[in-house]
mmCIF file of C-alpha atoms in Angstrom:
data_model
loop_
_atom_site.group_PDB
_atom_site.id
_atom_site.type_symbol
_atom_site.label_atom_id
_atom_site.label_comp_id
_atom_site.label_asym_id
_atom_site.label_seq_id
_atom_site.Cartn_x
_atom_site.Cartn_y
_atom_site.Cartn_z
ATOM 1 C CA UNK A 1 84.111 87.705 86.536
ATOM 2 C CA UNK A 2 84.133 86.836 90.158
ATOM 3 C CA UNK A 3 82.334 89.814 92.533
ATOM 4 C CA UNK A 4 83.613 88.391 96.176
ATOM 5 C CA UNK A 5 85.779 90.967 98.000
ATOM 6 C CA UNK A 6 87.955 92.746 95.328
ATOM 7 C CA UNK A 7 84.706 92.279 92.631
ATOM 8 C CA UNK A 8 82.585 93.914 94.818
ATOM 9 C CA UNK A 9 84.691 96.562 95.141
ATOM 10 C CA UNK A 10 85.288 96.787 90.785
ATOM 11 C CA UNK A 11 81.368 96.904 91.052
ATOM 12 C CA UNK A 12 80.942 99.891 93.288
ATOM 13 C CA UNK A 13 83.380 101.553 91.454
ATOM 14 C CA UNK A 14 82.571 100.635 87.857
ATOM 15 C CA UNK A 15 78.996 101.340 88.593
ATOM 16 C CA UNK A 16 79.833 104.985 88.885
ATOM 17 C CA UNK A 17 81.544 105.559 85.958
ATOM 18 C CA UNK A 18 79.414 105.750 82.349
ATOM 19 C CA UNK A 19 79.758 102.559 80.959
ATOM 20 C CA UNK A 20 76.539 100.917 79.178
ATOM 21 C CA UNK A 21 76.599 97.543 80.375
ATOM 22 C CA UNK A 22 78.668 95.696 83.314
ATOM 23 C CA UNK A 23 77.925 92.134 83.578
ATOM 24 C CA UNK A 24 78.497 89.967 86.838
ATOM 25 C CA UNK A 25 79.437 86.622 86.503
ATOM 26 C CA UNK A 26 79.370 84.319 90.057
ATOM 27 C CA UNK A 27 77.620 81.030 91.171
ATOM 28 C CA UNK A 28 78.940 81.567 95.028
ATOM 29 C CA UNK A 29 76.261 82.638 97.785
ATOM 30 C CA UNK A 30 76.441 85.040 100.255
ATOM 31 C CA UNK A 31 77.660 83.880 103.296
ATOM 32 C CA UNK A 32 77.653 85.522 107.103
ATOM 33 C CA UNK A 33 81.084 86.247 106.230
ATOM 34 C CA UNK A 34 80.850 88.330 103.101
ATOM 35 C CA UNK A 35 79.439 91.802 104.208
ATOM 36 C CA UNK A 36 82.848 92.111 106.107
ATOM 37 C CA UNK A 37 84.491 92.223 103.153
ATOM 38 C CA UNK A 38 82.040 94.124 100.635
ATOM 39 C CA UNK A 39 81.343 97.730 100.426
ATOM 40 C CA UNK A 40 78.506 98.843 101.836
ATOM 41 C CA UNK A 41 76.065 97.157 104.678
ATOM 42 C CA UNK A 42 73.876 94.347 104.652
ATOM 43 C CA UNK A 43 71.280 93.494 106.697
ATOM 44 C CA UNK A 44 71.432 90.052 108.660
ATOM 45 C CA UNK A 45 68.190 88.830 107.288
ATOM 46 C CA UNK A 46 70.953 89.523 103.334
ATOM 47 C CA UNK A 47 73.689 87.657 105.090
ATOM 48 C CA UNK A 48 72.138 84.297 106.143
ATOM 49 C CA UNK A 49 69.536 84.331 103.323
ATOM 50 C CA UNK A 50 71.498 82.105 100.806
ATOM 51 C CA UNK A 51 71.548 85.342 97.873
ATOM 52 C CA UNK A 52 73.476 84.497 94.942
ATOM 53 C CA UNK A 53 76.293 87.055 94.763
ATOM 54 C CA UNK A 54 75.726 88.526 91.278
ATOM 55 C CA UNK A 55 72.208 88.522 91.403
ATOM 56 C CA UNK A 56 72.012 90.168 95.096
ATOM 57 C CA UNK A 57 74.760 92.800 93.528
ATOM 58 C CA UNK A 58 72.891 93.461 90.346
ATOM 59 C CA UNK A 59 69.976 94.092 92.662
ATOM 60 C CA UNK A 60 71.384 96.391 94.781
ATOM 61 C CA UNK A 61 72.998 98.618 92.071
ATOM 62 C CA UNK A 62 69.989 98.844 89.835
ATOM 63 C CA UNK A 63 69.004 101.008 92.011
ATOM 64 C CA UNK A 64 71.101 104.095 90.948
ATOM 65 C CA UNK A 65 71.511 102.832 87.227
ATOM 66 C CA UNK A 66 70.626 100.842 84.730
ATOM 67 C CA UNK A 67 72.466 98.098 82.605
ATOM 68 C CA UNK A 68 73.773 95.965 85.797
ATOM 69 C CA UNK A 69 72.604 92.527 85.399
ATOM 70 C CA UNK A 70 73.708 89.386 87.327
ATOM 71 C CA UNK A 71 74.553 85.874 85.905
ATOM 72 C CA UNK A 72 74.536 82.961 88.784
ATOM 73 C CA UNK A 73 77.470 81.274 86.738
ATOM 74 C CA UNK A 74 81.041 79.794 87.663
ATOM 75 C CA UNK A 75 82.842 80.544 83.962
ATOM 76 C CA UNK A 76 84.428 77.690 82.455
ATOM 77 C CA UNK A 77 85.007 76.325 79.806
ATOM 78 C CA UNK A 78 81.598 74.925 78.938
ATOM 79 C CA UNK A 79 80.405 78.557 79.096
ATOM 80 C CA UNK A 80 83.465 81.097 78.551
ATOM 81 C CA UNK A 81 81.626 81.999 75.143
ATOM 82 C CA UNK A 82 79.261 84.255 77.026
ATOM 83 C CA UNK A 83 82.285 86.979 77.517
ATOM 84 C CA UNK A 84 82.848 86.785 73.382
ATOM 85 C CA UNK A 85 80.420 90.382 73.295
ATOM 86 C CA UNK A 86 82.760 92.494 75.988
ATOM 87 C CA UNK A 87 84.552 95.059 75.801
ATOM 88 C CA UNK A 88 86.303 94.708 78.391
ATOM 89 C CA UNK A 89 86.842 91.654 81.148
ATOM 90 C CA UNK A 90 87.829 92.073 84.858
ATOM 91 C CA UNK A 91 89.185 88.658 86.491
ATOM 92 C CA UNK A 92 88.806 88.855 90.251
ATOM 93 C CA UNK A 93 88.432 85.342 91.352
ATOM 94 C CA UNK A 94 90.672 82.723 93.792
ATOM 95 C CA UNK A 95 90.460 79.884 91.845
ATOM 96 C CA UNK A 96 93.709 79.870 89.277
ATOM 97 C CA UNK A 97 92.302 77.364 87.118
ATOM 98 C CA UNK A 98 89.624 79.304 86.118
ATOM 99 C CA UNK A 99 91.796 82.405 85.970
ATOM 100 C CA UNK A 100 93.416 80.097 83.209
ATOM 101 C CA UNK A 101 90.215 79.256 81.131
ATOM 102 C CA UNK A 102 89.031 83.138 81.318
ATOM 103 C CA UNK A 103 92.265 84.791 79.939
ATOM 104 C CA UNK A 104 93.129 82.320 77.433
ATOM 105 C CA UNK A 105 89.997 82.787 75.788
ATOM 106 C CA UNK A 106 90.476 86.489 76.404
ATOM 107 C CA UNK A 107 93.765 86.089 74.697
ATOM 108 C CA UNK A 108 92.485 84.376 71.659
ATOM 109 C CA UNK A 109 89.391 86.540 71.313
ATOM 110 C CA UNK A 110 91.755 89.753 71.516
ATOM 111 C CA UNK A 111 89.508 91.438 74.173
ATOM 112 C CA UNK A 112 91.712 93.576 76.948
ATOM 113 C CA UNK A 113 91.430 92.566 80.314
ATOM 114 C CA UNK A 114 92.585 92.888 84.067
ATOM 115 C CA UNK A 115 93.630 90.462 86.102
ATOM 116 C CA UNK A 116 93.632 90.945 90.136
ATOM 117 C CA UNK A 117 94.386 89.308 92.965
ATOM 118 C CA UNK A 118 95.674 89.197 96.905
ATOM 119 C CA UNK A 119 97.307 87.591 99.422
ATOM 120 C CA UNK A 120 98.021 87.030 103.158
ATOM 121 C CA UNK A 121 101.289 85.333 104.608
ATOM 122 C CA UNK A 122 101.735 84.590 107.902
ATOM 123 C CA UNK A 123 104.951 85.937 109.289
ATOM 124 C CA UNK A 124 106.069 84.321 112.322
ATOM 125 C CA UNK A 125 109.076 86.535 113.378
ATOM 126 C CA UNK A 126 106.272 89.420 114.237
ATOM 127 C CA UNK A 127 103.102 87.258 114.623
ATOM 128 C CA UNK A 128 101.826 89.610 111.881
ATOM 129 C CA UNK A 129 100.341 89.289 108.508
ATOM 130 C CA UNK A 130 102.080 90.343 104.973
ATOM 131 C CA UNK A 131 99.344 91.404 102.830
ATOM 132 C CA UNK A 132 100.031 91.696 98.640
ATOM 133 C CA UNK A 133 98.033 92.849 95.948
ATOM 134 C CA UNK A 134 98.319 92.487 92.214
ATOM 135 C CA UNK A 135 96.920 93.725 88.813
ATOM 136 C CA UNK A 136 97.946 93.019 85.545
ATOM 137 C CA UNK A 137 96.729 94.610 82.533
ATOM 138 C CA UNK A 138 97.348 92.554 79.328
ATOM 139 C CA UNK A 139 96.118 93.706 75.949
ATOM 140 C CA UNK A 140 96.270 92.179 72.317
ATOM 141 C CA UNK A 141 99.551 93.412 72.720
ATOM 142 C CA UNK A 142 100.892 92.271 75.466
ATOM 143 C CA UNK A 143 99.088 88.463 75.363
ATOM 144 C CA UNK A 144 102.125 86.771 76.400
ATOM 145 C CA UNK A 145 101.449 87.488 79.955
ATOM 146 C CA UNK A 146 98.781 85.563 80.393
ATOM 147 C CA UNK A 147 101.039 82.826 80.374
ATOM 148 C CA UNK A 148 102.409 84.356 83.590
ATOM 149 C CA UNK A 149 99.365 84.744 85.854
ATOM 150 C CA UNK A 150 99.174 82.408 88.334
ATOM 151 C CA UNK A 151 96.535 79.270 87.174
ATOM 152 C CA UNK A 152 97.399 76.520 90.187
ATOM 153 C CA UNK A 153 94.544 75.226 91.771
ATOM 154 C CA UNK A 154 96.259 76.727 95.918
ATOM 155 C CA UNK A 155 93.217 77.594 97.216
ATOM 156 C CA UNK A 156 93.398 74.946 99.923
ATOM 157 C CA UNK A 157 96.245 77.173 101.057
ATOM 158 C CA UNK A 158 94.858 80.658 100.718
ATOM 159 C CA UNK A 159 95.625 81.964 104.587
ATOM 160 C CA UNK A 160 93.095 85.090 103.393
ATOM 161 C CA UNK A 161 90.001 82.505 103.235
ATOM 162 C CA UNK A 162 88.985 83.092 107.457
ATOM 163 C CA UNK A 163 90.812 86.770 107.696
ATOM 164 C CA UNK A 164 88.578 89.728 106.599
ATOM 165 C CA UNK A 165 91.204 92.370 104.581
ATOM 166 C CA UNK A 166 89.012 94.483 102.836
ATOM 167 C CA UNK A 167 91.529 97.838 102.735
ATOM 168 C CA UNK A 168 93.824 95.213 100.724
ATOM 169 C CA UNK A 169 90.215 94.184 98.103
ATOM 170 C CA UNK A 170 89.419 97.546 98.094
ATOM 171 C CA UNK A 171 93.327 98.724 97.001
ATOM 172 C CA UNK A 172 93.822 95.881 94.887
ATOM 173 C CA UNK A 173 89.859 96.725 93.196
ATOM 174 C CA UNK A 174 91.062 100.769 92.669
ATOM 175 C CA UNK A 175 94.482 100.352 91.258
ATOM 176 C CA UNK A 176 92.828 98.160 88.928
ATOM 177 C CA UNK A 177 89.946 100.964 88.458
ATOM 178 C CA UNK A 178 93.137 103.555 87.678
ATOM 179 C CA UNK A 179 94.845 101.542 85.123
ATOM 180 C CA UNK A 180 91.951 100.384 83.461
ATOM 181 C CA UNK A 181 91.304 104.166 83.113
ATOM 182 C CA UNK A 182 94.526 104.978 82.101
ATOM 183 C CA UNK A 183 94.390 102.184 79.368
ATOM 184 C CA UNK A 184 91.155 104.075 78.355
ATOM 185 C CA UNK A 185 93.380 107.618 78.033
ATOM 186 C CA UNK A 186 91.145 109.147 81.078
ATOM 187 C CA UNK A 187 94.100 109.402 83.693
ATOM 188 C CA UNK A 188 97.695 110.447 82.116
ATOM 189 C CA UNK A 189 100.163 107.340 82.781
ATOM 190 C CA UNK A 190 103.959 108.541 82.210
ATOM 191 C CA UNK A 191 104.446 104.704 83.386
ATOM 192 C CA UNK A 192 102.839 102.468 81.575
ATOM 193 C CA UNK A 193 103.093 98.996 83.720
ATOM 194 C CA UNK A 194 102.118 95.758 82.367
ATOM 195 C CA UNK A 195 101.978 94.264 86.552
ATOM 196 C CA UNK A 196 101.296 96.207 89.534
ATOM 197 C CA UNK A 197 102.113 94.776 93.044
ATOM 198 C CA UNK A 198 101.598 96.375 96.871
ATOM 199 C CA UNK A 199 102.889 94.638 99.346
ATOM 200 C CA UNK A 200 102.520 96.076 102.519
ATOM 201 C CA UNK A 201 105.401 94.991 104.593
ATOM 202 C CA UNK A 202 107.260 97.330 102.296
ATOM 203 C CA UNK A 203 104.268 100.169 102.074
ATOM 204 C CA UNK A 204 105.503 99.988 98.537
ATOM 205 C CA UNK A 205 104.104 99.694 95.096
ATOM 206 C CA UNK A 206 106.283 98.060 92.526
ATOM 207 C CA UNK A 207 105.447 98.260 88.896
ATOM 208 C CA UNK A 208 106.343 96.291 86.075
#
């Protein structure tokens, strides 16, 4: 749900791996501004041509495999019902009340998911950027978290909207791709987090 600059990254990633069916969900277009934050290129004539993301994405990856198909929807809660059949949901969008509407009916349907999600302060001291990264992995189990991920509508605020920091989408998209793997018994996990945060002032990853 969502496949901007971490999603796209989930995608490339996800498309590798042998799973039957990935489903994109995402009403946005492409902008000018989106190939700097996607993997891969795109051609000018992509950028300015007003492609819906998912579509465009499903497109491009149905190339190498089948079972990618695109849905030009914003989930909400007129249409949450279509992620009833998954198996498995990743959240990667900037908008926390729809983060909210996704994982509570997650939460009540009993289907795992992972949350993600960056972001950029300004710090003045150094005229530099601190850059963060989060995932959170909440199961059946574990539901009560959803309760902690953040569901306030700040994107007015979001400094990361006009600054292109694809190494942090593309971090925040494979820790995500290694702990949903982990969950899946693929990769050993001695740690078993429930929250994973980067933030790169301290070149540190701090688990929870």
């Amino acid at each position: 749900v969502g496949v901007g600059g971490t999603g796209s990254y989930l995608l490339d990633a996800l498309a590798k791996e042998e799973i039957e069916r990935i489903d994109l969900y995402d009403h946005d277009l492409i902008e000018p501004k989106n190939p700097f934050r996607m993997p891969g290129a795109m051609s000018r004539e992509d950028a300015y041509a007003g492609h819906n993301k998912a579509l465009w994405l499903a497109s491009r990856y149905s190339v190498m495999r089948t079972g990618v198909t695109g849905h030009p929807l914003r989930i909400n809660s007129d249409n949450v019902a279509e992620l009833a059949g998954a198996d498995f949901v990743f959240i990667a969008v900037d908008h926390g009340p729809s983060r909210g509407i996704v994982a509570r009916f997650l939460v009540e349907k009993r289907i795992p998911f992972i949350d993600v999600g960056i972001g950029v302060d300004k710090r003045g001291d150094v005229a530099a950027l601190i850059a963060r990264a989060r995932v959170t992995l909440i199961t059946p189990d574990t539901a009560h978290l959803a309760d902690e991920l953040p569901t306030a509508d700040d994107s007015a605020a979001a400094v990361y909207n006009n600054i292109q920091v694809l190494e942090i989408n593309a971090m925040n998209a494979m820790l995500a791709v290694i702990r949903f793997k982990q969950h899946l018994k693929f990769y050993a996990a001695d740690e078993r987090p429930d929250v994973i945060k980067y933030v790169s002032s301290w070149n540190a990853l701090v688990l929870r």
